[in-house]
mmCIF file of N, CA and C in Angstrom:
data_model
loop_
_atom_site.group_PDB
_atom_site.id
_atom_site.type_symbol
_atom_site.label_atom_id
_atom_site.label_comp_id
_atom_site.label_asym_id
_atom_site.label_seq_id
_atom_site.Cartn_x
_atom_site.Cartn_y
_atom_site.Cartn_z
ATOM 1 N N MET A 1 -3.276 15.465 12.928
ATOM 2 C CA MET A 1 -4.380 16.155 12.300
ATOM 3 C C MET A 1 -5.369 16.544 13.379
ATOM 4 N N ALA A 2 -5.808 17.760 13.344
ATOM 5 C CA ALA A 2 -6.818 18.234 14.280
ATOM 6 C C ALA A 2 -7.986 18.772 13.480
ATOM 7 N N VAL A 3 -9.163 18.698 14.054
ATOM 8 C CA VAL A 3 -10.357 19.185 13.363
ATOM 9 C C VAL A 3 -11.070 20.192 14.240
ATOM 10 N N SER A 4 -11.849 21.037 13.600
ATOM 11 C CA SER A 4 -12.621 22.014 14.357
ATOM 12 C C SER A 4 -13.693 21.303 15.154
ATOM 13 N N GLY A 5 -13.796 21.682 16.376
ATOM 14 C CA GLY A 5 -14.869 21.190 17.234
ATOM 15 C C GLY A 5 -15.881 22.300 17.370
ATOM 16 N N ASP A 6 -16.388 22.513 18.546
ATOM 17 C CA ASP A 6 -17.314 23.623 18.769
ATOM 18 C C ASP A 6 -16.517 24.916 18.743
ATOM 19 N N GLY A 7 -17.010 25.892 18.002
ATOM 20 C CA GLY A 7 -16.323 27.172 17.922
ATOM 21 C C GLY A 7 -14.997 27.032 17.215
ATOM 22 N N ASP A 8 -13.982 27.726 17.737
ATOM 23 C CA ASP A 8 -12.664 27.704 17.121
ATOM 24 C C ASP A 8 -11.742 26.659 17.731
ATOM 25 N N ALA A 9 -12.221 25.923 18.723
ATOM 26 C CA ALA A 9 -11.376 24.943 19.395
ATOM 27 C C ALA A 9 -11.026 23.791 18.449
ATOM 28 N N LEU A 10 -9.813 23.307 18.557
ATOM 29 C CA LEU A 10 -9.376 22.151 17.784
ATOM 30 C C LEU A 10 -9.251 20.968 18.726
ATOM 31 N N ARG A 11 -9.656 19.819 18.236
ATOM 32 C CA ARG A 11 -9.491 18.621 19.041
ATOM 33 C C ARG A 11 -8.634 17.625 18.264
ATOM 34 N N PRO A 12 -7.822 16.877 18.976
ATOM 35 C CA PRO A 12 -7.004 15.882 18.287
ATOM 36 C C PRO A 12 -7.882 14.794 17.675
ATOM 37 N N VAL A 13 -7.399 14.240 16.587
ATOM 38 C CA VAL A 13 -8.093 13.143 15.924
ATOM 39 C C VAL A 13 -7.338 11.866 16.246
ATOM 40 N N GLY A 14 -8.031 10.881 16.770
ATOM 41 C CA GLY A 14 -7.415 9.583 17.044
ATOM 42 C C GLY A 14 -7.213 8.803 15.753
ATOM 43 N N ILE A 15 -6.385 7.784 15.824
ATOM 44 C CA ILE A 15 -6.047 7.003 14.628
ATOM 45 C C ILE A 15 -7.262 6.305 14.042
ATOM 46 N N ASP A 16 -8.186 5.819 14.878
ATOM 47 C CA ASP A 16 -9.368 5.145 14.345
ATOM 48 C C ASP A 16 -10.219 6.102 13.513
ATOM 49 N N GLU A 17 -10.384 7.326 14.018
ATOM 50 C CA GLU A 17 -11.154 8.318 13.263
ATOM 51 C C GLU A 17 -10.407 8.720 11.993
ATOM 52 N N LEU A 18 -9.112 8.878 12.088
ATOM 53 C CA LEU A 18 -8.326 9.231 10.915
ATOM 54 C C LEU A 18 -8.444 8.149 9.846
ATOM 55 N N LEU A 19 -8.329 6.874 10.241
ATOM 56 C CA LEU A 19 -8.472 5.783 9.277
ATOM 57 C C LEU A 19 -9.840 5.813 8.619
ATOM 58 N N GLU A 20 -10.867 6.027 9.413
ATOM 59 C CA GLU A 20 -12.223 6.090 8.869
ATOM 60 C C GLU A 20 -12.339 7.214 7.838
ATOM 61 N N ARG A 21 -11.760 8.348 8.153
ATOM 62 C CA ARG A 21 -11.824 9.494 7.237
ATOM 63 C C ARG A 21 -11.087 9.222 5.930
ATOM 64 N N VAL A 22 -9.853 8.736 6.016
ATOM 65 C CA VAL A 22 -9.100 8.529 4.775
ATOM 66 C C VAL A 22 -9.718 7.415 3.942
ATOM 67 N N ARG A 23 -10.218 6.379 4.591
ATOM 68 C CA ARG A 23 -10.839 5.279 3.850
ATOM 69 C C ARG A 23 -12.149 5.693 3.189
ATOM 70 N N SER A 24 -12.803 6.711 3.716
ATOM 71 C CA SER A 24 -14.048 7.169 3.094
ATOM 72 C C SER A 24 -13.777 7.891 1.779
ATOM 73 N N GLY A 25 -12.516 8.214 1.512
ATOM 74 C CA GLY A 25 -12.155 8.941 0.299
ATOM 75 C C GLY A 25 -11.851 8.056 -0.891
ATOM 76 N N TYR A 26 -11.892 6.753 -0.730
ATOM 77 C CA TYR A 26 -11.623 5.839 -1.837
ATOM 78 C C TYR A 26 -12.222 4.476 -1.509
ATOM 79 N N ARG A 27 -12.236 3.606 -2.495
ATOM 80 C CA ARG A 27 -12.766 2.250 -2.316
ATOM 81 C C ARG A 27 -11.596 1.286 -2.129
ATOM 82 N N ARG A 28 -11.594 0.598 -0.997
ATOM 83 C CA ARG A 28 -10.560 -0.405 -0.736
ATOM 84 C C ARG A 28 -10.837 -1.636 -1.597
ATOM 85 N N ILE A 29 -9.831 -2.473 -1.752
ATOM 86 C CA ILE A 29 -9.984 -3.651 -2.592
ATOM 87 C C ILE A 29 -9.722 -4.915 -1.775
ATOM 88 N N GLU A 30 -10.494 -5.944 -2.050
ATOM 89 C CA GLU A 30 -10.346 -7.238 -1.384
ATOM 90 C C GLU A 30 -9.248 -8.047 -2.077
ATOM 91 N N PRO A 31 -8.666 -9.031 -1.371
ATOM 92 C CA PRO A 31 -7.544 -9.785 -1.925
ATOM 93 C C PRO A 31 -7.802 -10.432 -3.289
ATOM 94 N N ARG A 32 -8.894 -11.137 -3.472
ATOM 95 C CA ARG A 32 -9.132 -11.808 -4.765
ATOM 96 C C ARG A 32 -9.269 -10.800 -5.904
ATOM 97 N N ALA A 33 -9.957 -9.700 -5.656
ATOM 98 C CA ALA A 33 -10.106 -8.668 -6.689
ATOM 99 C C ALA A 33 -8.755 -8.042 -7.025
ATOM 100 N N ALA A 34 -7.900 -7.840 -6.019
ATOM 101 C CA ALA A 34 -6.559 -7.291 -6.258
ATOM 102 C C ALA A 34 -5.726 -8.270 -7.075
ATOM 103 N N HIS A 35 -5.822 -9.540 -6.750
ATOM 104 C CA HIS A 35 -5.093 -10.571 -7.487
ATOM 105 C C HIS A 35 -5.507 -10.566 -8.953
ATOM 106 N N GLU A 36 -6.815 -10.522 -9.211
ATOM 107 C CA GLU A 36 -7.316 -10.509 -10.584
ATOM 108 C C GLU A 36 -6.889 -9.247 -11.325
ATOM 109 N N ALA A 37 -6.959 -8.091 -10.658
ATOM 110 C CA ALA A 37 -6.573 -6.835 -11.298
ATOM 111 C C ALA A 37 -5.084 -6.848 -11.665
ATOM 112 N N ALA A 38 -4.253 -7.361 -10.778
ATOM 113 C CA ALA A 38 -2.814 -7.441 -11.069
ATOM 114 C C ALA A 38 -2.555 -8.446 -12.190
ATOM 115 N N ARG A 39 -3.207 -9.589 -12.117
ATOM 116 C CA ARG A 39 -3.035 -10.628 -13.144
ATOM 117 C C ARG A 39 -3.424 -10.109 -14.525
ATOM 118 N N ASP A 40 -4.490 -9.290 -14.574
ATOM 119 C CA ASP A 40 -4.982 -8.759 -15.845
ATOM 120 C C ASP A 40 -4.262 -7.490 -16.288
ATOM 121 N N GLY A 41 -3.239 -7.063 -15.534
ATOM 122 C CA GLY A 41 -2.474 -5.872 -15.888
ATOM 123 C C GLY A 41 -3.206 -4.572 -15.608
ATOM 124 N N GLU A 42 -4.218 -4.616 -14.739
ATOM 125 C CA GLU A 42 -5.027 -3.433 -14.437
ATOM 126 C C GLU A 42 -4.603 -2.724 -13.160
ATOM 127 N N ALA A 43 -3.673 -3.306 -12.413
ATOM 128 C CA ALA A 43 -3.240 -2.696 -11.157
ATOM 129 C C ALA A 43 -1.803 -3.101 -10.854
ATOM 130 N N LEU A 44 -1.116 -2.192 -10.197
ATOM 131 C CA LEU A 44 0.238 -2.436 -9.717
ATOM 132 C C LEU A 44 0.150 -2.705 -8.219
ATOM 133 N N LEU A 45 0.566 -3.890 -7.795
ATOM 134 C CA LEU A 45 0.608 -4.214 -6.373
ATOM 135 C C LEU A 45 1.923 -3.700 -5.803
ATOM 136 N N VAL A 46 1.840 -2.998 -4.679
ATOM 137 C CA VAL A 46 3.038 -2.438 -4.047
ATOM 138 C C VAL A 46 3.061 -2.862 -2.590
ATOM 139 N N ASP A 47 4.068 -3.635 -2.236
ATOM 140 C CA ASP A 47 4.252 -4.167 -0.890
ATOM 141 C C ASP A 47 5.120 -3.204 -0.087
ATOM 142 N N ILE A 48 4.543 -2.616 0.963
ATOM 143 C CA ILE A 48 5.296 -1.647 1.771
ATOM 144 C C ILE A 48 5.762 -2.233 3.104
ATOM 145 N N ARG A 49 5.604 -3.544 3.290
ATOM 146 C CA ARG A 49 6.038 -4.158 4.549
ATOM 147 C C ARG A 49 7.553 -4.064 4.690
ATOM 148 N N TYR A 50 8.001 -4.015 5.919
ATOM 149 C CA TYR A 50 9.447 -3.960 6.125
ATOM 150 C C TYR A 50 10.055 -5.350 5.953
ATOM 151 N N ALA A 51 11.358 -5.380 5.765
ATOM 152 C CA ALA A 51 12.073 -6.598 5.367
ATOM 153 C C ALA A 51 11.832 -7.775 6.305
ATOM 154 N N ALA A 52 11.784 -7.547 7.600
ATOM 155 C CA ALA A 52 11.603 -8.667 8.534
ATOM 156 C C ALA A 52 10.271 -9.390 8.297
ATOM 157 N N LEU A 53 9.232 -8.652 7.972
ATOM 158 C CA LEU A 53 7.937 -9.287 7.684
ATOM 159 C C LEU A 53 7.965 -10.023 6.352
ATOM 160 N N ARG A 54 8.624 -9.448 5.363
ATOM 161 C CA ARG A 54 8.741 -10.140 4.073
ATOM 162 C C ARG A 54 9.556 -11.414 4.244
ATOM 163 N N ASP A 55 10.643 -11.341 5.005
ATOM 164 C CA ASP A 55 11.470 -12.526 5.245
ATOM 165 C C ASP A 55 10.678 -13.603 5.974
ATOM 166 N N ARG A 56 9.885 -13.203 6.943
ATOM 167 C CA ARG A 56 9.109 -14.155 7.744
ATOM 168 C C ARG A 56 7.972 -14.786 6.953
ATOM 169 N N ASP A 57 7.211 -13.949 6.227
ATOM 170 C CA ASP A 57 5.963 -14.416 5.625
ATOM 171 C C ASP A 57 6.014 -14.649 4.129
ATOM 172 N N GLY A 58 7.010 -14.109 3.452
ATOM 173 C CA GLY A 58 7.113 -14.286 2.012
ATOM 174 C C GLY A 58 6.635 -13.081 1.230
ATOM 175 N N LEU A 59 6.598 -13.256 -0.079
ATOM 176 C CA LEU A 59 6.282 -12.181 -1.016
ATOM 177 C C LEU A 59 5.089 -12.550 -1.878
ATOM 178 N N ILE A 60 4.390 -11.545 -2.345
ATOM 179 C CA ILE A 60 3.340 -11.743 -3.332
ATOM 180 C C ILE A 60 4.021 -11.694 -4.695
ATOM 181 N N PRO A 61 3.929 -12.763 -5.469
ATOM 182 C CA PRO A 61 4.586 -12.763 -6.785
ATOM 183 C C PRO A 61 4.118 -11.585 -7.638
ATOM 184 N N GLY A 62 5.082 -10.883 -8.212
ATOM 185 C CA GLY A 62 4.783 -9.760 -9.086
ATOM 186 C C GLY A 62 4.607 -8.429 -8.378
ATOM 187 N N ALA A 63 4.510 -8.434 -7.058
ATOM 188 C CA ALA A 63 4.346 -7.169 -6.327
ATOM 189 C C ALA A 63 5.678 -6.419 -6.310
ATOM 190 N N LEU A 64 5.592 -5.125 -6.456
ATOM 191 C CA LEU A 64 6.752 -4.258 -6.363
ATOM 192 C C LEU A 64 6.992 -3.950 -4.892
ATOM 193 N N VAL A 65 8.188 -4.169 -4.407
ATOM 194 C CA VAL A 65 8.516 -3.894 -3.011
ATOM 195 C C VAL A 65 9.094 -2.482 -2.913
ATOM 196 N N ILE A 66 8.375 -1.642 -2.167
ATOM 197 C CA ILE A 66 8.847 -0.289 -1.868
ATOM 198 C C ILE A 66 8.526 -0.049 -0.402
ATOM 199 N N GLU A 67 9.531 0.053 0.424
ATOM 200 C CA GLU A 67 9.250 0.257 1.845
ATOM 201 C C GLU A 67 8.554 1.595 2.047
ATOM 202 N N ARG A 68 7.763 1.662 3.101
ATOM 203 C CA ARG A 68 6.881 2.795 3.351
ATOM 204 C C ARG A 68 7.601 4.149 3.300
ATOM 205 N N ASN A 69 8.789 4.220 3.847
ATOM 206 C CA ASN A 69 9.481 5.512 3.924
ATOM 207 C C ASN A 69 9.950 6.031 2.564
ATOM 208 N N GLU A 70 9.861 5.228 1.509
ATOM 209 C CA GLU A 70 10.264 5.653 0.163
ATOM 210 C C GLU A 70 9.091 5.759 -0.794
ATOM 211 N N LEU A 71 7.904 5.418 -0.347
ATOM 212 C CA LEU A 71 6.763 5.238 -1.234
ATOM 213 C C LEU A 71 6.463 6.446 -2.118
ATOM 214 N N GLU A 72 6.288 7.615 -1.531
ATOM 215 C CA GLU A 72 5.914 8.794 -2.312
ATOM 216 C C GLU A 72 6.995 9.153 -3.326
ATOM 217 N N TRP A 73 8.250 9.047 -2.957
ATOM 218 C CA TRP A 73 9.346 9.368 -3.866
ATOM 219 C C TRP A 73 9.390 8.404 -5.040
ATOM 220 N N ARG A 74 9.078 7.159 -4.806
ATOM 221 C CA ARG A 74 9.162 6.147 -5.863
ATOM 222 C C ARG A 74 7.940 6.123 -6.780
ATOM 223 N N LEU A 75 6.767 6.515 -6.271
ATOM 224 C CA LEU A 75 5.553 6.420 -7.085
ATOM 225 C C LEU A 75 5.068 7.745 -7.667
ATOM 226 N N ASP A 76 5.683 8.848 -7.294
ATOM 227 C CA ASP A 76 5.298 10.141 -7.864
ATOM 228 C C ASP A 76 5.742 10.183 -9.325
ATOM 229 N N PRO A 77 4.784 10.216 -10.270
ATOM 230 C CA PRO A 77 5.158 10.216 -11.687
ATOM 231 C C PRO A 77 6.001 11.422 -12.090
ATOM 232 N N GLN A 78 5.972 12.488 -11.301
ATOM 233 C CA GLN A 78 6.763 13.681 -11.597
ATOM 234 C C GLN A 78 8.083 13.710 -10.837
ATOM 235 N N GLY A 79 8.302 12.730 -9.981
ATOM 236 C CA GLY A 79 9.467 12.747 -9.111
ATOM 237 C C GLY A 79 10.745 12.298 -9.789
ATOM 238 N N SER A 80 11.841 12.839 -9.325
ATOM 239 C CA SER A 80 13.142 12.485 -9.891
ATOM 240 C C SER A 80 13.629 11.115 -9.427
ATOM 241 N N HIS A 81 13.005 10.539 -8.400
ATOM 242 C CA HIS A 81 13.422 9.234 -7.875
ATOM 243 C C HIS A 81 12.381 8.152 -8.125
ATOM 244 N N ARG A 82 11.502 8.375 -9.090
ATOM 245 C CA ARG A 82 10.418 7.429 -9.361
ATOM 246 C C ARG A 82 10.940 6.127 -9.960
ATOM 247 N N VAL A 83 10.161 5.082 -9.738
ATOM 248 C CA VAL A 83 10.442 3.785 -10.361
ATOM 249 C C VAL A 83 9.853 3.795 -11.768
ATOM 250 N N PRO A 84 10.346 2.954 -12.659
ATOM 251 C CA PRO A 84 9.823 2.934 -14.034
ATOM 252 C C PRO A 84 8.317 2.644 -14.095
ATOM 253 N N GLU A 85 7.798 1.943 -13.120
ATOM 254 C CA GLU A 85 6.374 1.604 -13.098
ATOM 255 C C GLU A 85 5.482 2.816 -12.822
ATOM 256 N N ALA A 86 6.049 3.903 -12.307
ATOM 257 C CA ALA A 86 5.282 5.111 -11.993
ATOM 258 C C ALA A 86 5.060 5.897 -13.287
ATOM 259 N N THR A 87 4.121 5.406 -14.085
ATOM 260 C CA THR A 87 3.931 5.898 -15.447
ATOM 261 C C THR A 87 3.003 7.098 -15.574
ATOM 262 N N GLY A 88 2.200 7.366 -14.567
ATOM 263 C CA GLY A 88 1.285 8.496 -14.657
ATOM 264 C C GLY A 88 0.342 8.553 -13.479
ATOM 265 N N HIS A 89 -0.376 9.650 -13.384
ATOM 266 C CA HIS A 89 -1.280 9.843 -12.258
ATOM 267 C C HIS A 89 -2.519 8.958 -12.332
ATOM 268 N N ASP A 90 -2.787 8.359 -13.489
ATOM 269 C CA ASP A 90 -3.942 7.482 -13.617
ATOM 270 C C ASP A 90 -3.618 6.031 -13.269
ATOM 271 N N LEU A 91 -2.406 5.768 -12.838
ATOM 272 C CA LEU A 91 -1.984 4.424 -12.461
ATOM 273 C C LEU A 91 -2.822 3.903 -11.293
ATOM 274 N N ARG A 92 -3.330 2.698 -11.434
ATOM 275 C CA ARG A 92 -4.070 2.064 -10.337
ATOM 276 C C ARG A 92 -3.055 1.309 -9.482
ATOM 277 N N VAL A 93 -2.869 1.791 -8.271
ATOM 278 C CA VAL A 93 -1.900 1.227 -7.337
ATOM 279 C C VAL A 93 -2.657 0.616 -6.171
ATOM 280 N N VAL A 94 -2.270 -0.607 -5.791
ATOM 281 C CA VAL A 94 -2.834 -1.259 -4.607
ATOM 282 C C VAL A 94 -1.704 -1.397 -3.592
ATOM 283 N N ILE A 95 -1.815 -0.657 -2.498
ATOM 284 C CA ILE A 95 -0.796 -0.677 -1.456
ATOM 285 C C ILE A 95 -1.091 -1.820 -0.496
ATOM 286 N N ILE A 96 -0.047 -2.566 -0.146
ATOM 287 C CA ILE A 96 -0.179 -3.724 0.733
ATOM 288 C C ILE A 96 0.761 -3.578 1.911
ATOM 289 N N CYS A 97 0.188 -3.569 3.109
ATOM 290 C CA CYS A 97 1.000 -3.630 4.323
ATOM 291 C C CYS A 97 0.711 -4.982 4.973
ATOM 292 N N ASN A 98 1.020 -5.145 6.223
ATOM 293 C CA ASN A 98 0.835 -6.441 6.851
ATOM 294 C C ASN A 98 -0.634 -6.760 7.126
ATOM 295 N N GLU A 99 -1.374 -5.804 7.699
ATOM 296 C CA GLU A 99 -2.756 -6.091 8.077
ATOM 297 C C GLU A 99 -3.770 -5.076 7.556
ATOM 298 N N GLY A 100 -3.343 -4.113 6.747
ATOM 299 C CA GLY A 100 -4.284 -3.191 6.127
ATOM 300 C C GLY A 100 -4.533 -1.899 6.873
ATOM 301 N N TYR A 101 -3.618 -1.481 7.724
ATOM 302 C CA TYR A 101 -3.774 -0.211 8.436
ATOM 303 C C TYR A 101 -2.833 0.842 7.866
ATOM 304 N N ALA A 102 -1.529 0.580 7.907
ATOM 305 C CA ALA A 102 -0.554 1.538 7.378
ATOM 306 C C ALA A 102 -0.792 1.795 5.896
ATOM 307 N N SER A 103 -1.290 0.789 5.194
ATOM 308 C CA SER A 103 -1.545 0.955 3.763
ATOM 309 C C SER A 103 -2.646 1.967 3.489
ATOM 310 N N SER A 104 -3.600 2.089 4.396
ATOM 311 C CA SER A 104 -4.669 3.085 4.215
ATOM 312 C C SER A 104 -4.096 4.497 4.267
ATOM 313 N N LEU A 105 -3.223 4.744 5.232
ATOM 314 C CA LEU A 105 -2.590 6.059 5.333
ATOM 315 C C LEU A 105 -1.673 6.313 4.135
ATOM 316 N N ALA A 106 -1.012 5.272 3.661
ATOM 317 C CA ALA A 106 -0.137 5.410 2.496
ATOM 318 C C ALA A 106 -0.944 5.734 1.248
ATOM 319 N N ALA A 107 -2.089 5.082 1.067
ATOM 320 C CA ALA A 107 -2.942 5.369 -0.092
ATOM 321 C C ALA A 107 -3.428 6.811 -0.048
ATOM 322 N N ALA A 108 -3.795 7.277 1.131
ATOM 323 C CA ALA A 108 -4.236 8.669 1.271
ATOM 324 C C ALA A 108 -3.111 9.632 0.898
ATOM 325 N N SER A 109 -1.888 9.310 1.258
ATOM 326 C CA SER A 109 -0.748 10.142 0.910
ATOM 327 C C SER A 109 -0.550 10.179 -0.608
ATOM 328 N N LEU A 110 -0.729 9.043 -1.261
ATOM 329 C CA LEU A 110 -0.593 9.006 -2.721
ATOM 330 C C LEU A 110 -1.691 9.822 -3.396
ATOM 331 N N HIS A 111 -2.886 9.845 -2.799
ATOM 332 C CA HIS A 111 -3.963 10.686 -3.331
ATOM 333 C C HIS A 111 -3.527 12.149 -3.330
ATOM 334 N N GLN A 112 -2.809 12.567 -2.294
ATOM 335 C CA GLN A 112 -2.348 13.951 -2.214
ATOM 336 C C GLN A 112 -1.356 14.279 -3.321
ATOM 337 N N LEU A 113 -0.693 13.259 -3.859
ATOM 338 C CA LEU A 113 0.242 13.452 -4.977
ATOM 339 C C LEU A 113 -0.464 13.385 -6.321
ATOM 340 N N GLY A 114 -1.783 13.177 -6.295
ATOM 341 C CA GLY A 114 -2.546 13.115 -7.538
ATOM 342 C C GLY A 114 -2.802 11.719 -8.058
ATOM 343 N N LEU A 115 -2.358 10.707 -7.332
ATOM 344 C CA LEU A 115 -2.612 9.324 -7.731
ATOM 345 C C LEU A 115 -3.991 8.917 -7.195
ATOM 346 N N ARG A 116 -5.033 9.414 -7.837
ATOM 347 C CA ARG A 116 -6.411 9.267 -7.358
ATOM 348 C C ARG A 116 -6.933 7.838 -7.413
ATOM 349 N N ARG A 117 -6.290 6.963 -8.170
ATOM 350 C CA ARG A 117 -6.732 5.565 -8.249
ATOM 351 C C ARG A 117 -6.010 4.675 -7.245
ATOM 352 N N ALA A 118 -5.171 5.277 -6.405
ATOM 353 C CA ALA A 118 -4.478 4.500 -5.376
ATOM 354 C C ALA A 118 -5.489 3.991 -4.359
ATOM 355 N N THR A 119 -5.282 2.768 -3.923
ATOM 356 C CA THR A 119 -6.122 2.159 -2.903
ATOM 357 C C THR A 119 -5.244 1.252 -2.058
ATOM 358 N N ASP A 120 -5.870 0.559 -1.118
ATOM 359 C CA ASP A 120 -5.092 -0.397 -0.330
ATOM 360 C C ASP A 120 -5.847 -1.700 -0.210
ATOM 361 N N LEU A 121 -5.109 -2.728 0.131
ATOM 362 C CA LEU A 121 -5.644 -4.075 0.257
ATOM 363 C C LEU A 121 -6.290 -4.244 1.624
ATOM 364 N N ALA A 122 -7.588 -4.458 1.649
ATOM 365 C CA ALA A 122 -8.306 -4.682 2.905
ATOM 366 C C ALA A 122 -7.739 -5.933 3.583
ATOM 367 N N GLY A 123 -7.269 -5.765 4.804
ATOM 368 C CA GLY A 123 -6.688 -6.881 5.545
ATOM 369 C C GLY A 123 -5.219 -7.127 5.271
ATOM 370 N N GLY A 124 -4.662 -6.438 4.298
ATOM 371 C CA GLY A 124 -3.239 -6.518 4.008
ATOM 372 C C GLY A 124 -2.751 -7.896 3.575
ATOM 373 N N PHE A 125 -1.455 -8.091 3.721
ATOM 374 C CA PHE A 125 -0.826 -9.344 3.320
ATOM 375 C C PHE A 125 -1.451 -10.530 4.031
ATOM 376 N N GLN A 126 -1.802 -10.356 5.293
ATOM 377 C CA GLN A 126 -2.364 -11.484 6.050
ATOM 378 C C GLN A 126 -3.689 -11.953 5.440
ATOM 379 N N ALA A 127 -4.508 -11.022 4.943
ATOM 380 C CA ALA A 127 -5.763 -11.393 4.292
ATOM 381 C C ALA A 127 -5.488 -12.065 2.952
ATOM 382 N N TRP A 128 -4.473 -11.590 2.244
ATOM 383 C CA TRP A 128 -4.076 -12.207 0.969
ATOM 384 C C TRP A 128 -3.709 -13.671 1.203
ATOM 385 N N ARG A 129 -2.864 -13.892 2.175
ATOM 386 C CA ARG A 129 -2.413 -15.261 2.473
ATOM 387 C C ARG A 129 -3.573 -16.125 2.951
ATOM 388 N N ALA A 130 -4.435 -15.582 3.816
ATOM 389 C CA ALA A 130 -5.590 -16.326 4.331
ATOM 390 C C ALA A 130 -6.559 -16.707 3.210
ATOM 391 N N ALA A 131 -6.589 -15.901 2.141
ATOM 392 C CA ALA A 131 -7.460 -16.204 0.999
ATOM 393 C C ALA A 131 -6.867 -17.285 0.102
ATOM 394 N N GLY A 132 -5.671 -17.764 0.450
ATOM 395 C CA GLY A 132 -5.032 -18.819 -0.326
ATOM 396 C C GLY A 132 -4.422 -18.337 -1.635
ATOM 397 N N LEU A 133 -4.152 -17.050 -1.718
ATOM 398 C CA LEU A 133 -3.558 -16.488 -2.929
ATOM 399 C C LEU A 133 -2.043 -16.729 -2.933
ATOM 400 N N PRO A 134 -1.406 -16.630 -4.094
ATOM 401 C CA PRO A 134 0.013 -16.995 -4.203
ATOM 402 C C PRO A 134 0.936 -16.179 -3.303
ATOM 403 N N VAL A 135 1.831 -16.900 -2.654
ATOM 404 C CA VAL A 135 2.893 -16.317 -1.833
ATOM 405 C C VAL A 135 4.140 -17.150 -2.108
ATOM 406 N N GLU A 136 5.246 -16.464 -2.254
ATOM 407 C CA GLU A 136 6.505 -17.189 -2.453
ATOM 408 C C GLU A 136 7.498 -16.796 -1.366
ATOM 409 N N PRO A 137 8.357 -17.731 -0.979
ATOM 410 C CA PRO A 137 9.344 -17.404 0.059
ATOM 411 C C PRO A 137 10.382 -16.427 -0.481
ATOM 412 N N VAL A 138 10.953 -15.682 0.433
ATOM 413 C CA VAL A 138 12.049 -14.784 0.086
ATOM 414 C C VAL A 138 13.291 -15.644 -0.096
ATOM 415 N N GLU A 139 13.984 -15.407 -1.194
ATOM 416 C CA GLU A 139 15.208 -16.148 -1.452
ATOM 417 C C GLU A 139 16.291 -15.689 -0.492
ATOM 418 N N PRO A 140 16.911 -16.622 0.238
ATOM 419 C CA PRO A 140 17.973 -16.194 1.160
ATOM 420 C C PRO A 140 19.153 -15.600 0.390
ATOM 421 N N VAL A 141 19.755 -14.597 0.976
ATOM 422 C CA VAL A 141 20.913 -13.963 0.377
ATOM 423 C C VAL A 141 22.150 -14.672 0.906
ATOM 424 N N GLU A 142 22.960 -15.132 -0.026
ATOM 425 C CA GLU A 142 24.194 -15.806 0.352
ATOM 426 C C GLU A 142 25.203 -14.786 0.868
ATOM 427 N N PRO A 143 25.824 -15.060 2.013
ATOM 428 C CA PRO A 143 26.852 -14.129 2.507
ATOM 429 C C PRO A 143 28.045 -14.090 1.554
ATOM 430 N N VAL A 144 28.625 -12.921 1.444
ATOM 431 C CA VAL A 144 29.812 -12.746 0.598
ATOM 432 C C VAL A 144 31.020 -13.199 1.399
ATOM 433 N N ALA A 145 31.809 -14.051 0.799
ATOM 434 C CA ALA A 145 32.986 -14.585 1.505
ATOM 435 C C ALA A 145 34.158 -13.656 1.393
#
């Protein structure tokens, strides 16, 4: 992404500025508030961490796992590859990555699809775990003999 500088010149935007810009377009949610919203059926938690991080650190009970590269296809309510949970554009989605950076960009992408209530978890999975919220281990997959 580039922005106009002085005159017609374009300057590159660094990731810190980009994060600041996308985050200014919505309200991020803290771990306890996300937990309560999910518990009360007011939000869908979506874990976009890759498998190695989920295997290492565990899962948030009830969170839908959709890896980042599939997110828009799975959550677009008009998409042919959507998950059943993608019920409409008014769905409140809380995106969770490992530390709360990639999830901000993912939430901004969902806004472009019309999911205006999409947000991300401030601090990501690590903040969730540090807050003492529920985490369960990933069940090992038994090898097929």
